[in-house]
Amino acid sequence: MSVAASKQQLQDSQFVRRLWARDASLWSHDLSIQTAIRERLGWLDAPEWTQARVNEIRGFATSIRDAGVRRVILLGMGGSSLAPEVLHRILGTREGWPAFTMLDSTDPAAVRAVDHDLDRSVFILASKSGSTIEPNVLAAYFGSRLEALGLSASDRLIVITDPNTALHERAVTRRVRRVFLNPT
């Protein structure tokens, strides 16, 4: 199908209006699949949800910078690391602010490349489900490295996850530096 024909089909089906109305029949006529699709359309509200928290996020970022942190290392996989990687490539790093490093690999060479200056680093463990094995393993590894240096792993860990995940519960119990909860 040509681009022009695809565009016309989207217009004829009123795709944009129906998407914003969360009309799951755009993708399937199966009611159980439609239910699952509706539960996954929360991203449509992400701009407004985020905008309402901009001052909170800026304040936290400033507190990290003012605490002498020089590196922020994101531990994530898939969607938890793709968006931050794209944003970092587009926006870069502002002078005077911590450098950003994304670690979305358990490859020993990639881990070794990040394993330095831990006393001036914080780690963001990002996992929507809270159970993604790779970032959890990376957090455990760097946590043990920090503890071996006499540094508190909890003070240097920031968690981004959904409410009531095992990761959320662990983060609260361990009293990590900050927990950011996403809307489910």
Short mmCIF file of N, CA and C in Angstrom, two decimals:
data_model
loop_
_atom_site.label_atom_id
_atom_site.label_comp_id
_atom_site.label_asym_id
_atom_site.label_seq_id
_atom_site.Cartn_x
_atom_site.Cartn_y
_atom_site.Cartn_z
N MET A 1 0.85 -1.17 0.00
CA MET A 1 0.00 0.00 0.00
C MET A 1 0.90 1.24 0.00
N SER A 2 0.58 2.22 -0.78
CA SER A 2 1.37 3.43 -0.89
C SER A 2 1.18 4.30 0.36
N VAL A 3 2.07 5.24 0.53
CA VAL A 3 1.97 6.16 1.65
C VAL A 3 0.67 6.97 1.53
N ALA A 4 0.38 7.42 0.33
CA ALA A 4 -0.84 8.22 0.12
C ALA A 4 -2.09 7.41 0.46
N ALA A 5 -2.10 6.13 0.05
CA ALA A 5 -3.26 5.28 0.34
C ALA A 5 -3.37 5.01 1.84
N SER A 6 -2.23 4.81 2.49
CA SER A 6 -2.25 4.60 3.95
C SER A 6 -2.76 5.84 4.67
N LYS A 7 -2.29 6.99 4.23
CA LYS A 7 -2.76 8.24 4.83
C LYS A 7 -4.26 8.40 4.66
N GLN A 8 -4.75 8.08 3.48
CA GLN A 8 -6.19 8.20 3.22
C GLN A 8 -6.98 7.23 4.09
N GLN A 9 -6.46 6.01 4.25
CA GLN A 9 -7.13 5.01 5.09
C GLN A 9 -7.21 5.50 6.55
N LEU A 10 -6.13 6.10 7.04
CA LEU A 10 -6.14 6.64 8.41
C LEU A 10 -7.16 7.77 8.54
N GLN A 11 -7.22 8.62 7.53
CA GLN A 11 -8.20 9.71 7.56
C GLN A 11 -9.63 9.16 7.50
N ASP A 12 -9.86 8.22 6.61
CA ASP A 12 -11.21 7.65 6.45
C ASP A 12 -11.68 6.95 7.72
N SER A 13 -10.78 6.34 8.43
CA SER A 13 -11.15 5.62 9.66
C SER A 13 -11.22 6.54 10.87
N GLN A 14 -10.89 7.81 10.68
CA GLN A 14 -10.84 8.80 11.78
C GLN A 14 -9.91 8.32 12.89
N PHE A 15 -8.78 7.81 12.46
CA PHE A 15 -7.83 7.18 13.37
C PHE A 15 -7.44 8.09 14.54
N VAL A 16 -7.05 9.33 14.24
CA VAL A 16 -6.56 10.22 15.31
C VAL A 16 -7.65 10.47 16.34
N ARG A 17 -8.85 10.81 15.91
CA ARG A 17 -9.95 11.05 16.85
C ARG A 17 -10.22 9.80 17.67
N ARG A 18 -10.24 8.65 17.03
CA ARG A 18 -10.54 7.39 17.73
C ARG A 18 -9.41 6.99 18.67
N LEU A 19 -8.17 7.27 18.29
CA LEU A 19 -7.04 6.99 19.17
C LEU A 19 -7.18 7.79 20.46
N TRP A 20 -7.42 9.10 20.35
CA TRP A 20 -7.55 9.93 21.53
C TRP A 20 -8.80 9.58 22.34
N ALA A 21 -9.78 8.95 21.70
CA ALA A 21 -10.97 8.47 22.42
C ALA A 21 -10.72 7.09 23.02
N ARG A 22 -9.50 6.57 22.81
CA ARG A 22 -9.09 5.25 23.31
C ARG A 22 -9.98 4.13 22.76
N ASP A 23 -10.28 4.24 21.48
CA ASP A 23 -11.10 3.25 20.79
C ASP A 23 -10.21 2.06 20.40
N ALA A 24 -10.23 1.03 21.22
CA ALA A 24 -9.37 -0.13 21.01
C ALA A 24 -9.77 -0.96 19.80
N SER A 25 -10.95 -0.69 19.24
CA SER A 25 -11.36 -1.43 18.03
C SER A 25 -10.52 -1.04 16.82
N LEU A 26 -9.69 -0.02 16.95
CA LEU A 26 -8.75 0.32 15.89
C LEU A 26 -7.78 -0.84 15.62
N TRP A 27 -7.50 -1.64 16.64
CA TRP A 27 -6.51 -2.69 16.52
C TRP A 27 -7.11 -4.08 16.49
N SER A 28 -8.24 -4.27 17.13
CA SER A 28 -8.81 -5.61 17.20
C SER A 28 -10.31 -5.53 17.48
N HIS A 29 -11.03 -6.57 17.03
CA HIS A 29 -12.45 -6.67 17.34
C HIS A 29 -12.70 -7.64 18.50
N ASP A 30 -11.65 -8.30 18.95
CA ASP A 30 -11.73 -9.22 20.08
C ASP A 30 -11.82 -8.40 21.37
N LEU A 31 -12.89 -8.60 22.14
CA LEU A 31 -13.13 -7.79 23.33
C LEU A 31 -12.03 -7.93 24.39
N SER A 32 -11.49 -9.14 24.55
CA SER A 32 -10.45 -9.32 25.56
C SER A 32 -9.16 -8.60 25.13
N ILE A 33 -8.88 -8.60 23.86
CA ILE A 33 -7.71 -7.88 23.36
C ILE A 33 -7.94 -6.37 23.48
N GLN A 34 -9.16 -5.93 23.22
CA GLN A 34 -9.47 -4.51 23.37
C GLN A 34 -9.25 -4.04 24.80
N THR A 35 -9.63 -4.86 25.75
CA THR A 35 -9.42 -4.51 27.16
C THR A 35 -7.93 -4.33 27.44
N ALA A 36 -7.12 -5.25 26.96
CA ALA A 36 -5.66 -5.16 27.15
C ALA A 36 -5.11 -3.92 26.47
N ILE A 37 -5.60 -3.60 25.29
CA ILE A 37 -5.13 -2.42 24.57
C ILE A 37 -5.47 -1.15 25.34
N ARG A 38 -6.69 -1.04 25.83
CA ARG A 38 -7.11 0.15 26.58
C ARG A 38 -6.21 0.38 27.79
N GLU A 39 -5.80 -0.71 28.43
CA GLU A 39 -4.94 -0.61 29.61
C GLU A 39 -3.54 -0.12 29.25
N ARG A 40 -3.21 -0.15 27.98
CA ARG A 40 -1.87 0.25 27.54
C ARG A 40 -1.86 1.60 26.82
N LEU A 41 -2.93 2.32 26.88
CA LEU A 41 -3.00 3.62 26.20
C LEU A 41 -2.76 4.79 27.16
N GLY A 42 -2.30 4.51 28.34
CA GLY A 42 -2.02 5.57 29.30
C GLY A 42 -0.95 6.54 28.82
N TRP A 43 -0.11 6.10 27.90
CA TRP A 43 0.94 6.98 27.39
C TRP A 43 0.35 8.23 26.73
N LEU A 44 -0.92 8.17 26.34
CA LEU A 44 -1.54 9.35 25.75
C LEU A 44 -1.61 10.50 26.76
N ASP A 45 -1.63 10.18 28.03
CA ASP A 45 -1.70 11.19 29.08
C ASP A 45 -0.33 11.62 29.59
N ALA A 46 0.74 11.02 29.07
CA ALA A 46 2.08 11.27 29.58
C ALA A 46 2.49 12.74 29.56
N PRO A 47 2.23 13.49 28.50
CA PRO A 47 2.66 14.90 28.52
C PRO A 47 2.03 15.70 29.67
N GLU A 48 0.74 15.56 29.88
CA GLU A 48 0.08 16.30 30.96
C GLU A 48 0.53 15.80 32.33
N TRP A 49 0.66 14.49 32.46
CA TRP A 49 1.10 13.89 33.73
C TRP A 49 2.49 14.40 34.08
N THR A 50 3.37 14.42 33.09
CA THR A 50 4.74 14.87 33.33
C THR A 50 4.79 16.36 33.62
N GLN A 51 4.05 17.14 32.86
CA GLN A 51 4.03 18.59 33.05
C GLN A 51 3.65 18.96 34.48
N ALA A 52 2.75 18.22 35.06
CA ALA A 52 2.31 18.49 36.43
C ALA A 52 3.43 18.22 37.44
N ARG A 53 4.47 17.51 37.04
CA ARG A 53 5.56 17.14 37.95
C ARG A 53 6.89 17.80 37.61
N VAL A 54 6.90 18.71 36.66
CA VAL A 54 8.15 19.32 36.21
C VAL A 54 8.89 19.99 37.36
N ASN A 55 8.22 20.76 38.19
CA ASN A 55 8.91 21.44 39.30
C ASN A 55 9.51 20.45 40.29
N GLU A 56 8.78 19.37 40.56
CA GLU A 56 9.30 18.32 41.45
C GLU A 56 10.56 17.68 40.87
N ILE A 57 10.52 17.37 39.59
CA ILE A 57 11.67 16.72 38.93
C ILE A 57 12.85 17.68 38.87
N ARG A 58 12.60 18.93 38.51
CA ARG A 58 13.68 19.93 38.47
C ARG A 58 14.32 20.10 39.85
N GLY A 59 13.48 20.17 40.88
CA GLY A 59 14.00 20.31 42.23
C GLY A 59 14.89 19.14 42.62
N PHE A 60 14.47 17.94 42.25
CA PHE A 60 15.28 16.77 42.57
C PHE A 60 16.59 16.80 41.80
N ALA A 61 16.52 17.13 40.51
CA ALA A 61 17.74 17.21 39.69
C ALA A 61 18.72 18.22 40.28
N THR A 62 18.21 19.35 40.72
CA THR A 62 19.06 20.37 41.33
C THR A 62 19.69 19.85 42.61
N SER A 63 18.94 19.11 43.41
CA SER A 63 19.49 18.57 44.65
C SER A 63 20.61 17.57 44.37
N ILE A 64 20.48 16.81 43.30
CA ILE A 64 21.54 15.86 42.91
C ILE A 64 22.79 16.62 42.51
N ARG A 65 22.62 17.62 41.65
CA ARG A 65 23.76 18.42 41.21
C ARG A 65 24.43 19.09 42.40
N ASP A 66 23.63 19.70 43.29
CA ASP A 66 24.18 20.43 44.43
C ASP A 66 24.84 19.51 45.44
N ALA A 67 24.51 18.22 45.41
CA ALA A 67 25.15 17.25 46.31
C ALA A 67 26.51 16.79 45.79
N GLY A 68 26.93 17.32 44.64
CA GLY A 68 28.24 16.98 44.09
C GLY A 68 28.26 15.78 43.17
N VAL A 69 27.09 15.29 42.79
CA VAL A 69 27.03 14.16 41.87
C VAL A 69 27.53 14.63 40.50
N ARG A 70 28.38 13.84 39.90
CA ARG A 70 28.94 14.20 38.59
C ARG A 70 28.50 13.26 37.47
N ARG A 71 27.92 12.10 37.87
CA ARG A 71 27.45 11.14 36.85
C ARG A 71 26.14 10.54 37.30
N VAL A 72 25.21 10.45 36.35
CA VAL A 72 23.95 9.74 36.55
C VAL A 72 24.00 8.55 35.60
N ILE A 73 23.88 7.36 36.16
CA ILE A 73 23.97 6.14 35.35
C ILE A 73 22.62 5.45 35.38
N LEU A 74 22.00 5.36 34.22
CA LEU A 74 20.70 4.71 34.09
C LEU A 74 20.89 3.23 33.84
N LEU A 75 20.27 2.41 34.67
CA LEU A 75 20.27 0.96 34.50
C LEU A 75 18.88 0.57 34.02
N GLY A 76 18.76 0.20 32.77
CA GLY A 76 17.45 -0.13 32.22
C GLY A 76 17.59 -1.03 31.02
N MET A 77 16.47 -1.50 30.53
CA MET A 77 16.42 -2.33 29.32
C MET A 77 15.17 -1.96 28.55
N GLY A 78 15.25 -2.04 27.24
CA GLY A 78 14.08 -1.80 26.40
C GLY A 78 13.56 -0.39 26.56
N GLY A 79 12.25 -0.29 26.77
CA GLY A 79 11.60 1.02 26.86
C GLY A 79 12.13 1.87 28.00
N SER A 80 12.63 1.25 29.05
CA SER A 80 13.15 2.01 30.19
C SER A 80 14.45 2.73 29.87
N SER A 81 15.10 2.32 28.79
CA SER A 81 16.35 2.99 28.42
C SER A 81 16.29 3.65 27.04
N LEU A 82 15.37 3.23 26.19
CA LEU A 82 15.32 3.80 24.84
C LEU A 82 14.95 5.28 24.84
N ALA A 83 13.90 5.65 25.53
CA ALA A 83 13.49 7.06 25.56
C ALA A 83 14.57 7.94 26.18
N PRO A 84 15.14 7.57 27.33
CA PRO A 84 16.22 8.40 27.88
C PRO A 84 17.42 8.51 26.92
N GLU A 85 17.73 7.44 26.21
CA GLU A 85 18.84 7.50 25.26
C GLU A 85 18.54 8.50 24.13
N VAL A 86 17.34 8.44 23.60
CA VAL A 86 16.96 9.37 22.53
C VAL A 86 16.99 10.81 23.04
N LEU A 87 16.40 11.05 24.20
CA LEU A 87 16.38 12.39 24.75
C LEU A 87 17.80 12.91 25.01
N HIS A 88 18.67 12.06 25.52
CA HIS A 88 20.04 12.48 25.76
C HIS A 88 20.76 12.79 24.47
N ARG A 89 20.54 11.99 23.45
CA ARG A 89 21.17 12.27 22.15
C ARG A 89 20.67 13.58 21.55
N ILE A 90 19.42 13.90 21.78
CA ILE A 90 18.86 15.14 21.24
C ILE A 90 19.29 16.34 22.08
N LEU A 91 19.18 16.23 23.40
CA LEU A 91 19.39 17.37 24.28
C LEU A 91 20.82 17.51 24.79
N GLY A 92 21.55 16.40 24.86
CA GLY A 92 22.90 16.44 25.38
C GLY A 92 22.93 16.66 26.87
N THR A 93 24.10 17.11 27.37
CA THR A 93 24.28 17.38 28.79
C THR A 93 24.55 18.86 28.97
N ARG A 94 23.87 19.47 29.90
CA ARG A 94 24.07 20.89 30.19
C ARG A 94 25.32 21.09 31.02
N GLU A 95 26.07 22.11 30.68
CA GLU A 95 27.29 22.42 31.42
C GLU A 95 26.95 22.67 32.89
N GLY A 96 27.77 22.09 33.76
CA GLY A 96 27.56 22.26 35.19
C GLY A 96 26.63 21.22 35.80
N TRP A 97 26.11 20.34 34.97
CA TRP A 97 25.20 19.30 35.45
C TRP A 97 25.88 17.95 35.30
N PRO A 98 25.40 16.93 36.04
CA PRO A 98 26.01 15.60 35.92
C PRO A 98 25.93 15.04 34.50
N ALA A 99 26.95 14.29 34.14
CA ALA A 99 26.95 13.58 32.86
C ALA A 99 25.97 12.42 32.94
N PHE A 100 25.43 12.05 31.81
CA PHE A 100 24.47 10.95 31.75
C PHE A 100 25.10 9.77 31.03
N THR A 101 24.99 8.60 31.64
CA THR A 101 25.44 7.36 31.02
C THR A 101 24.31 6.36 31.11
N MET A 102 24.06 5.69 30.00
CA MET A 102 23.04 4.66 30.01
C MET A 102 23.73 3.31 29.91
N LEU A 103 23.39 2.43 30.81
CA LEU A 103 23.92 1.07 30.78
C LEU A 103 22.75 0.13 30.60
N ASP A 104 22.60 -0.38 29.39
CA ASP A 104 21.50 -1.31 29.10
C ASP A 104 22.07 -2.62 28.58
N SER A 105 23.23 -2.97 29.12
CA SER A 105 23.89 -4.19 28.71
C SER A 105 24.58 -4.83 29.91
N THR A 106 24.56 -6.14 29.96
CA THR A 106 25.29 -6.85 31.00
C THR A 106 26.63 -7.35 30.47
N ASP A 107 26.99 -6.91 29.28
CA ASP A 107 28.29 -7.27 28.70
C ASP A 107 29.39 -6.78 29.65
N PRO A 108 30.30 -7.66 30.06
CA PRO A 108 31.32 -7.26 31.04
C PRO A 108 32.12 -6.03 30.62
N ALA A 109 32.42 -5.87 29.35
CA ALA A 109 33.17 -4.70 28.90
C ALA A 109 32.36 -3.43 29.11
N ALA A 110 31.06 -3.48 28.84
CA ALA A 110 30.20 -2.31 29.03
C ALA A 110 30.10 -1.96 30.52
N VAL A 111 30.00 -2.96 31.37
CA VAL A 111 29.91 -2.73 32.81
C VAL A 111 31.23 -2.14 33.32
N ARG A 112 32.36 -2.71 32.88
CA ARG A 112 33.67 -2.19 33.32
C ARG A 112 33.85 -0.73 32.88
N ALA A 113 33.33 -0.37 31.72
CA ALA A 113 33.48 1.00 31.21
C ALA A 113 32.78 2.02 32.11
N VAL A 114 31.80 1.58 32.87
CA VAL A 114 31.03 2.47 33.74
C VAL A 114 31.54 2.40 35.19
N ASP A 115 32.28 1.37 35.51
CA ASP A 115 32.67 1.05 36.88
C ASP A 115 33.87 1.90 37.34
N HIS A 116 33.63 3.21 37.47
CA HIS A 116 34.66 4.12 37.97
C HIS A 116 33.97 5.35 38.56
N ASP A 117 34.69 6.11 39.35
CA ASP A 117 34.16 7.33 39.97
C ASP A 117 32.81 7.10 40.66
N LEU A 118 32.67 5.95 41.29
CA LEU A 118 31.39 5.61 41.91
C LEU A 118 31.05 6.55 43.06
N ASP A 119 32.06 7.17 43.68
CA ASP A 119 31.81 8.09 44.78
C ASP A 119 31.14 9.38 44.31
N ARG A 120 31.13 9.63 43.01
CA ARG A 120 30.49 10.83 42.47
C ARG A 120 29.34 10.49 41.53
N SER A 121 28.81 9.26 41.68
CA SER A 121 27.76 8.78 40.78
C SER A 121 26.50 8.41 41.54
N VAL A 122 25.37 8.53 40.85
CA VAL A 122 24.12 7.95 41.32
C VAL A 122 23.59 7.04 40.22
N PHE A 123 22.79 6.09 40.62
CA PHE A 123 22.26 5.11 39.68
C PHE A 123 20.74 5.20 39.66
N ILE A 124 20.19 5.16 38.48
CA ILE A 124 18.73 5.11 38.32
C ILE A 124 18.39 3.71 37.83
N LEU A 125 17.65 2.98 38.63
CA LEU A 125 17.17 1.66 38.24
C LEU A 125 15.76 1.85 37.70
N ALA A 126 15.60 1.66 36.40
CA ALA A 126 14.31 1.88 35.74
C ALA A 126 13.75 0.56 35.24
N SER A 127 12.57 0.20 35.75
CA SER A 127 11.91 -1.02 35.32
C SER A 127 10.42 -0.88 35.60
N LYS A 128 9.63 -0.80 34.54
CA LYS A 128 8.18 -0.64 34.68
C LYS A 128 7.61 -1.78 35.53
N SER A 129 7.97 -2.99 35.19
CA SER A 129 7.44 -4.15 35.91
C SER A 129 8.12 -4.33 37.26
N GLY A 130 9.32 -3.77 37.37
CA GLY A 130 10.11 -3.95 38.59
C GLY A 130 10.86 -5.25 38.63
N SER A 131 10.61 -6.12 37.65
CA SER A 131 11.22 -7.45 37.69
C SER A 131 12.19 -7.71 36.53
N THR A 132 12.48 -6.70 35.74
CA THR A 132 13.40 -6.90 34.62
C THR A 132 14.76 -7.30 35.19
N ILE A 133 15.23 -8.47 34.80
CA ILE A 133 16.39 -9.07 35.45
C ILE A 133 17.68 -8.26 35.26
N GLU A 134 17.93 -7.78 34.04
CA GLU A 134 19.21 -7.14 33.77
C GLU A 134 19.45 -5.89 34.61
N PRO A 135 18.53 -4.91 34.65
CA PRO A 135 18.81 -3.74 35.48
C PRO A 135 18.85 -4.06 36.97
N ASN A 136 18.09 -5.05 37.40
CA ASN A 136 18.14 -5.46 38.81
C ASN A 136 19.49 -6.07 39.15
N VAL A 137 20.04 -6.87 38.24
CA VAL A 137 21.37 -7.46 38.45
C VAL A 137 22.44 -6.37 38.45
N LEU A 138 22.32 -5.43 37.52
CA LEU A 138 23.28 -4.32 37.48
C LEU A 138 23.22 -3.50 38.76
N ALA A 139 22.03 -3.24 39.27
CA ALA A 139 21.89 -2.48 40.53
C ALA A 139 22.52 -3.25 41.69
N ALA A 140 22.33 -4.55 41.72
CA ALA A 140 22.93 -5.36 42.79
C ALA A 140 24.46 -5.32 42.68
N TYR A 141 24.97 -5.42 41.46
CA TYR A 141 26.43 -5.37 41.25
C TYR A 141 27.00 -4.04 41.74
N PHE A 142 26.42 -2.93 41.25
CA PHE A 142 26.95 -1.63 41.64
C PHE A 142 26.70 -1.35 43.12
N GLY A 143 25.61 -1.87 43.66
CA GLY A 143 25.38 -1.74 45.09
C GLY A 143 26.49 -2.39 45.90
N SER A 144 26.90 -3.58 45.48
CA SER A 144 27.99 -4.26 46.20
C SER A 144 29.31 -3.53 46.02
N ARG A 145 29.53 -2.96 44.84
CA ARG A 145 30.75 -2.18 44.60
C ARG A 145 30.77 -0.92 45.49
N LEU A 146 29.63 -0.26 45.60
CA LEU A 146 29.55 0.93 46.45
C LEU A 146 29.81 0.57 47.91
N GLU A 147 29.15 -0.49 48.38
CA GLU A 147 29.33 -0.92 49.77
C GLU A 147 30.79 -1.28 50.04
N ALA A 148 31.47 -1.91 49.07
CA ALA A 148 32.88 -2.26 49.23
C ALA A 148 33.75 -1.01 49.37
N LEU A 149 33.30 0.10 48.81
CA LEU A 149 34.02 1.37 48.92
C LEU A 149 33.60 2.15 50.16
N GLY A 150 32.73 1.55 50.97
CA GLY A 150 32.26 2.22 52.18
C GLY A 150 31.18 3.26 51.92
N LEU A 151 30.52 3.16 50.76
CA LEU A 151 29.46 4.11 50.39
C LEU A 151 28.10 3.43 50.50
N SER A 152 27.11 4.20 50.85
CA SER A 152 25.76 3.66 50.97
C SER A 152 25.14 3.48 49.59
N ALA A 153 24.82 2.25 49.26
CA ALA A 153 24.16 1.97 47.97
C ALA A 153 22.78 2.60 47.93
N SER A 154 22.07 2.58 49.05
CA SER A 154 20.72 3.15 49.10
C SER A 154 20.72 4.64 48.82
N ASP A 155 21.73 5.36 49.33
CA ASP A 155 21.82 6.81 49.10
C ASP A 155 22.12 7.14 47.65
N ARG A 156 22.61 6.18 46.91
CA ARG A 156 23.02 6.44 45.53
C ARG A 156 22.10 5.76 44.51
N LEU A 157 20.95 5.28 44.98
CA LEU A 157 20.02 4.60 44.08
C LEU A 157 18.70 5.36 44.00
N ILE A 158 18.28 5.58 42.76
CA ILE A 158 16.99 6.19 42.44
C ILE A 158 16.22 5.12 41.66
N VAL A 159 14.96 4.95 41.99
CA VAL A 159 14.15 3.90 41.35
C VAL A 159 12.99 4.54 40.59
N ILE A 160 12.78 4.06 39.38
CA ILE A 160 11.60 4.43 38.60
C ILE A 160 10.88 3.12 38.27
N THR A 161 9.64 3.01 38.72
CA THR A 161 8.88 1.78 38.50
C THR A 161 7.39 2.08 38.63
N ASP A 162 6.59 1.06 38.49
CA ASP A 162 5.15 1.18 38.71
C ASP A 162 4.85 0.96 40.19
N PRO A 163 3.72 1.47 40.66
CA PRO A 163 3.34 1.25 42.05
C PRO A 163 3.15 -0.24 42.36
N ASN A 164 3.51 -0.60 43.57
CA ASN A 164 3.27 -1.94 44.12
C ASN A 164 4.03 -3.06 43.43
N THR A 165 5.08 -2.74 42.69
CA THR A 165 5.93 -3.80 42.16
C THR A 165 6.86 -4.27 43.28
N ALA A 166 7.48 -5.41 43.08
CA ALA A 166 8.46 -5.88 44.06
C ALA A 166 9.60 -4.88 44.19
N LEU A 167 9.98 -4.25 43.09
CA LEU A 167 11.03 -3.23 43.12
C LEU A 167 10.61 -2.03 43.95
N HIS A 168 9.37 -1.59 43.79
CA HIS A 168 8.85 -0.48 44.59
C HIS A 168 8.93 -0.82 46.07
N GLU A 169 8.47 -1.99 46.43
CA GLU A 169 8.48 -2.41 47.83
C GLU A 169 9.91 -2.50 48.38
N ARG A 170 10.82 -3.06 47.57
CA ARG A 170 12.23 -3.15 47.99
C ARG A 170 12.83 -1.76 48.17
N ALA A 171 12.52 -0.86 47.25
CA ALA A 171 13.07 0.50 47.31
C ALA A 171 12.60 1.22 48.58
N VAL A 172 11.34 1.06 48.93
CA VAL A 172 10.81 1.69 50.13
C VAL A 172 11.46 1.08 51.37
N THR A 173 11.57 -0.24 51.40
CA THR A 173 12.18 -0.93 52.54
C THR A 173 13.64 -0.51 52.72
N ARG A 174 14.36 -0.40 51.61
CA ARG A 174 15.79 -0.04 51.66
C ARG A 174 16.01 1.46 51.82
N ARG A 175 14.93 2.24 51.71
CA ARG A 175 15.01 3.69 51.82
C ARG A 175 16.01 4.28 50.83
N VAL A 176 15.79 3.95 49.56
CA VAL A 176 16.66 4.49 48.52
C VAL A 176 16.49 6.00 48.45
N ARG A 177 17.40 6.64 47.74
CA ARG A 177 17.41 8.10 47.68
C ARG A 177 16.09 8.68 47.20
N ARG A 178 15.48 8.05 46.21
CA ARG A 178 14.20 8.55 45.68
C ARG A 178 13.51 7.46 44.88
N VAL A 179 12.19 7.42 44.97
CA VAL A 179 11.38 6.53 44.17
C VAL A 179 10.43 7.40 43.35
N PHE A 180 10.46 7.20 42.04
CA PHE A 180 9.50 7.85 41.16
C PHE A 180 8.55 6.78 40.65
N LEU A 181 7.28 6.98 40.89
CA LEU A 181 6.27 6.01 40.44
C LEU A 181 5.57 6.51 39.20
N ASN A 182 5.50 5.64 38.22
CA ASN A 182 4.81 5.95 36.98
C ASN A 182 3.34 5.56 37.11
N PRO A 183 2.48 6.20 36.35
CA PRO A 183 1.10 5.72 36.33
C PRO A 183 1.06 4.35 35.67
N THR A 184 0.23 3.47 36.20
CA THR A 184 0.17 2.13 35.64
C THR A 184 -0.44 2.15 34.27
#
